[in-house]
Structure formats: C-alpha cells, structure tokens
XYZ file of N, CA and C in Angstrom:
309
model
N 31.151 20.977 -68.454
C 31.820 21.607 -67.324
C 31.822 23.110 -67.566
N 31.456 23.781 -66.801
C 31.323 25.627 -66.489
C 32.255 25.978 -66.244
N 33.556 25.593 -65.788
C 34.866 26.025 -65.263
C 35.914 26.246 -66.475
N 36.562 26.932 -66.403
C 37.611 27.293 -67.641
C 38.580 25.708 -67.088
N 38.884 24.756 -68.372
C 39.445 23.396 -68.079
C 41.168 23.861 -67.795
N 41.193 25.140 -68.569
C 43.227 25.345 -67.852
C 43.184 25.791 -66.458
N 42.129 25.995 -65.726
C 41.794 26.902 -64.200
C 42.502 25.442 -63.157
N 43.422 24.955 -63.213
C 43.863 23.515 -62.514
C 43.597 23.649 -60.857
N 43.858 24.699 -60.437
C 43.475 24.613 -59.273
C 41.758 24.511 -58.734
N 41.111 25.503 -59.352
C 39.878 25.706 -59.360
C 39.369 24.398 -59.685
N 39.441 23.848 -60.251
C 38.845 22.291 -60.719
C 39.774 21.120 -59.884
N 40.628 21.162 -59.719
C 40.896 20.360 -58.543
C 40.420 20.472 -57.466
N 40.323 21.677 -57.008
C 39.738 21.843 -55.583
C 37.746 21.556 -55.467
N 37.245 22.392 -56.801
C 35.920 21.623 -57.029
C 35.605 20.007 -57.228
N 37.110 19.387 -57.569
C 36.589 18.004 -57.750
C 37.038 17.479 -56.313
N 37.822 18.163 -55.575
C 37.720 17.245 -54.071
C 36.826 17.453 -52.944
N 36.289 18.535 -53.390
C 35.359 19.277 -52.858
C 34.061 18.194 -53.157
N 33.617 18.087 -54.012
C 32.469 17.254 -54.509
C 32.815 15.512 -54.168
N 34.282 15.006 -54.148
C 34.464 13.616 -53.791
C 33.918 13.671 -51.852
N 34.117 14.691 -51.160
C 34.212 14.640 -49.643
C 32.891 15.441 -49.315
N 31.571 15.127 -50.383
C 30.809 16.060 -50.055
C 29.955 14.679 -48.711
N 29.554 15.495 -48.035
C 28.578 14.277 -47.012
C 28.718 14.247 -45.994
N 28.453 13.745 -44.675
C 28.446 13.743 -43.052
C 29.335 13.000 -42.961
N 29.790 11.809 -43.491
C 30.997 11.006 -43.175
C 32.160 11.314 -43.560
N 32.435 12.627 -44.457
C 33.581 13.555 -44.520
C 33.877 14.376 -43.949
N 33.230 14.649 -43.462
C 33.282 16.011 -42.085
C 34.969 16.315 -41.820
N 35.445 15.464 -40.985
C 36.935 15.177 -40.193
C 37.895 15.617 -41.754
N 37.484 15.114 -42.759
C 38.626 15.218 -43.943
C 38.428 16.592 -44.174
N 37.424 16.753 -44.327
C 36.933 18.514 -44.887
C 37.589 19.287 -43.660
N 37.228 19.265 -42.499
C 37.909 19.893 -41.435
C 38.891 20.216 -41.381
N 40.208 19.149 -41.711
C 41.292 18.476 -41.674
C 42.164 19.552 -42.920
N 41.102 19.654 -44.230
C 41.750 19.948 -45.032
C 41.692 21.672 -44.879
N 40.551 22.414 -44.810
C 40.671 23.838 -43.900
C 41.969 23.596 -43.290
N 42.088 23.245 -41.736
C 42.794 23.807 -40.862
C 43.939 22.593 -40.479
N 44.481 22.403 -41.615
C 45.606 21.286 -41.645
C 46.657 21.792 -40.546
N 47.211 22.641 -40.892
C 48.646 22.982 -39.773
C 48.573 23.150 -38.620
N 46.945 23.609 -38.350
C 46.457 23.989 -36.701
C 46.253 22.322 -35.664
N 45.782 21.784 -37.572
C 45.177 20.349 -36.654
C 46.897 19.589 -36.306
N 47.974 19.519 -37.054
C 49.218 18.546 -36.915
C 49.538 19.573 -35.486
N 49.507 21.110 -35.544
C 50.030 21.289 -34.261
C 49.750 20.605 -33.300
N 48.127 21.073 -32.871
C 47.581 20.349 -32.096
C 47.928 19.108 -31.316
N 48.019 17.967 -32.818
C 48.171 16.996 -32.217
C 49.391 16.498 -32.045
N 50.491 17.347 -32.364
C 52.117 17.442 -31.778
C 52.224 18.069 -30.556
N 51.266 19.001 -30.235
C 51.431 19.285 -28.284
C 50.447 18.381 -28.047
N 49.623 17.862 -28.273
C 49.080 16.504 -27.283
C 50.017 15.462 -27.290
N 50.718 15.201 -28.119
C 51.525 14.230 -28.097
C 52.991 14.084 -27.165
N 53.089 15.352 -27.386
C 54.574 15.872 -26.136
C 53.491 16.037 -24.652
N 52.649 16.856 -24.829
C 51.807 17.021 -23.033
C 51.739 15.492 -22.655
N 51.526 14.277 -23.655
C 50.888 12.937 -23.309
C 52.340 12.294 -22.225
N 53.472 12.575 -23.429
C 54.431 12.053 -23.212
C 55.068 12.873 -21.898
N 54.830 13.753 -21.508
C 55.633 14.392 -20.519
C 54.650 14.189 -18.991
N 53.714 13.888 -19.323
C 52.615 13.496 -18.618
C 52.809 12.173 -17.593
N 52.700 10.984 -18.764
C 53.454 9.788 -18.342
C 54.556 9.496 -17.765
N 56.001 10.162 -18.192
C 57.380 10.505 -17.651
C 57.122 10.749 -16.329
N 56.106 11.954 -16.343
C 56.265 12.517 -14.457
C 55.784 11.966 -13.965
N 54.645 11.154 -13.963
C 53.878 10.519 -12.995
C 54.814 8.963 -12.771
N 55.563 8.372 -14.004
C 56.325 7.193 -13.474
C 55.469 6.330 -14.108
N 54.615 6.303 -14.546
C 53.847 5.092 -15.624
C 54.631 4.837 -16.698
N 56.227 5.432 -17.379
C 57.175 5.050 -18.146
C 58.022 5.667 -18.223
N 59.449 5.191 -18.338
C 60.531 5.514 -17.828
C 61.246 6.659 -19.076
N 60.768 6.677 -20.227
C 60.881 7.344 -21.299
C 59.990 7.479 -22.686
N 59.879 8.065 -23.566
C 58.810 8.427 -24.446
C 58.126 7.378 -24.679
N 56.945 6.994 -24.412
C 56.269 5.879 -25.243
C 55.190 6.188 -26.307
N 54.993 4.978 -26.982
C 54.233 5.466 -28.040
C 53.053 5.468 -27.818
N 52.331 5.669 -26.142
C 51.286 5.784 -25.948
C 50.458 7.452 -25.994
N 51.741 8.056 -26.082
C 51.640 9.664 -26.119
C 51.015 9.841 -27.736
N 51.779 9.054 -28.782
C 51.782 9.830 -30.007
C 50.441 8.850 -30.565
N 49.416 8.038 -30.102
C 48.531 8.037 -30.159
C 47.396 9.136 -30.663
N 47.859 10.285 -30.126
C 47.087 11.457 -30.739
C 47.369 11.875 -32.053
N 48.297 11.279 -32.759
C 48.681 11.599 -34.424
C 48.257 10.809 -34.836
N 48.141 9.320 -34.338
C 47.597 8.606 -35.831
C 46.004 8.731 -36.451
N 44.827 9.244 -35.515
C 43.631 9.282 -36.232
C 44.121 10.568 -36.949
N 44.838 11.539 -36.982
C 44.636 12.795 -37.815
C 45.716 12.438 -39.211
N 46.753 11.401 -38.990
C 47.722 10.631 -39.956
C 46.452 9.963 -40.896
N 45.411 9.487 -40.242
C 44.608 8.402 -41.315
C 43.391 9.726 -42.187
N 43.416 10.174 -41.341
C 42.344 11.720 -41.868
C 43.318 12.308 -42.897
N 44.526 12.710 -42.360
C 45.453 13.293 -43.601
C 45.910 12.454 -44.669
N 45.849 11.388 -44.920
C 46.270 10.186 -46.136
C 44.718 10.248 -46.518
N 43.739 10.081 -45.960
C 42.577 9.968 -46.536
C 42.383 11.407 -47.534
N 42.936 12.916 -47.081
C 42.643 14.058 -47.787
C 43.403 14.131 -49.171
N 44.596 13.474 -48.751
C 45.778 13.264 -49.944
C 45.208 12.282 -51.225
N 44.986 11.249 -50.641
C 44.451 10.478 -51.971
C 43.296 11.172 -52.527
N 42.332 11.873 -52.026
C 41.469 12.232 -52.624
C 41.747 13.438 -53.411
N 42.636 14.064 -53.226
C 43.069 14.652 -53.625
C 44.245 15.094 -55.256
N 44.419 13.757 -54.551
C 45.874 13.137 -55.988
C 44.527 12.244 -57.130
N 43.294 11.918 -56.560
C 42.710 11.595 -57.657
C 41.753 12.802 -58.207
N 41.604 13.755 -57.769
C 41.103 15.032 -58.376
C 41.938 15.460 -59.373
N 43.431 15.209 -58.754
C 44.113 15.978 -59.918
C 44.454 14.886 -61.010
N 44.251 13.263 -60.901
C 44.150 12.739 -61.873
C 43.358 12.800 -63.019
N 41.749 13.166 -62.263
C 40.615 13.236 -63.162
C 40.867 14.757 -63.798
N 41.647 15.682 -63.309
C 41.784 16.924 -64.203
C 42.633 16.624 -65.232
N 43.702 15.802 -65.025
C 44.653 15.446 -65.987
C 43.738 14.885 -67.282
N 43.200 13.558 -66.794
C 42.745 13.321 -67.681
C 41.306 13.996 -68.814
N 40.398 14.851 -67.807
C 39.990 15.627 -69.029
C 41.122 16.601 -69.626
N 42.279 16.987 -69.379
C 42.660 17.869 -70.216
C 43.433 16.950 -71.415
N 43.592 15.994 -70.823
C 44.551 14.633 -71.908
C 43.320 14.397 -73.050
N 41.887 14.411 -72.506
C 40.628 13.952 -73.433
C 40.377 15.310 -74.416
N 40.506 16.629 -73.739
C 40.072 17.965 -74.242
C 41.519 18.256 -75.800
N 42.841 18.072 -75.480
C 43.759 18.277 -76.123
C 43.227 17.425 -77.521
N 42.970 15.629 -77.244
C 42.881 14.953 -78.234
C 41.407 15.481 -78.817
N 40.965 15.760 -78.444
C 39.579 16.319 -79.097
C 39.988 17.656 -80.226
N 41.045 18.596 -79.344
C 41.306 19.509 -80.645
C 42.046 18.974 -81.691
N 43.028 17.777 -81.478
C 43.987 17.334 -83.032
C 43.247 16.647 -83.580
C-alpha cells in the first residue's frame, strides 16, 4: 500500500472508492458526492407529492404514497453506509495486522 496506513481518512475513502468502482454504482457514488442535496430533494418531492394528493382529493391526509420518493434514495443511502463501515473495517484491520507486525 502507497498511502501513509495512519492517513484513516484517505484510505477509507480510497477503499470505498475502489468497492463502488463500476456502472452499477453510479446512484451510490452520486449519492455519496451530493448526499444533503439528494435527502433535500427528495423531502420536497415528498411534501409537493403529499400536498399534491390533499388538493386534488385523491386522500384525505398524508399518505405514504408521497414519501415514495425517499425510499429508493433510503436503499442508495444504506447501500453507501455499509460500504463504507466495511472500508473502515478493512482499515482497522490492516492497522490491527501493521501494529502486530511491529511487536
């Protein structure tokens, strides 16, 4: 490894970086850039959905057909997290392997 092993961030972020490398990560990689823009987002689609439905009379109060717009970015954001919590496992553990190597 080329990276200084105490650099924890730098090597976490290179190891999630390299787990989400590919076309079928796209949405996670996206997700993980512009996290706060994306939950906004999909917290005013979720109120426009719901206020939407209310006025027109298709339901008499909030349904959970509005907040539909959070759960694909809920499964995108648990998907960034685990990959994430295992980057910083695999850093743990080379530094747990690097320590026993010096005693």
């Amino acid at each position: 490894m080329d990276m200084d092993v105490e650099d924890r961030d730098a090597v976490v972020r290179a190891a999630t970086l390299k787990a989400l490398s590919g076309p079928w990560n796209a949405p996670v990689r996206f997700l993980g850039r512009h996290r706060t823009a994306v939950w906004a987002l999909s917290g005013i689609l979720c109120f426009l959905t719901n206020t939407v439905l209310r006025q027109t009379g298709v339901v008499d109060s909030f349904s959970a057909w509005g907040f539909l717009w959070a759960r694909p970015v809920f499964v995108v954001d648990r998907r960034f997290a685990a990959i994430r919590r295992q980057a910083q496992a695999q850093h743990i553990a080379t530094l747990e392997t690097a320590l026993g190597a010096r005693s």
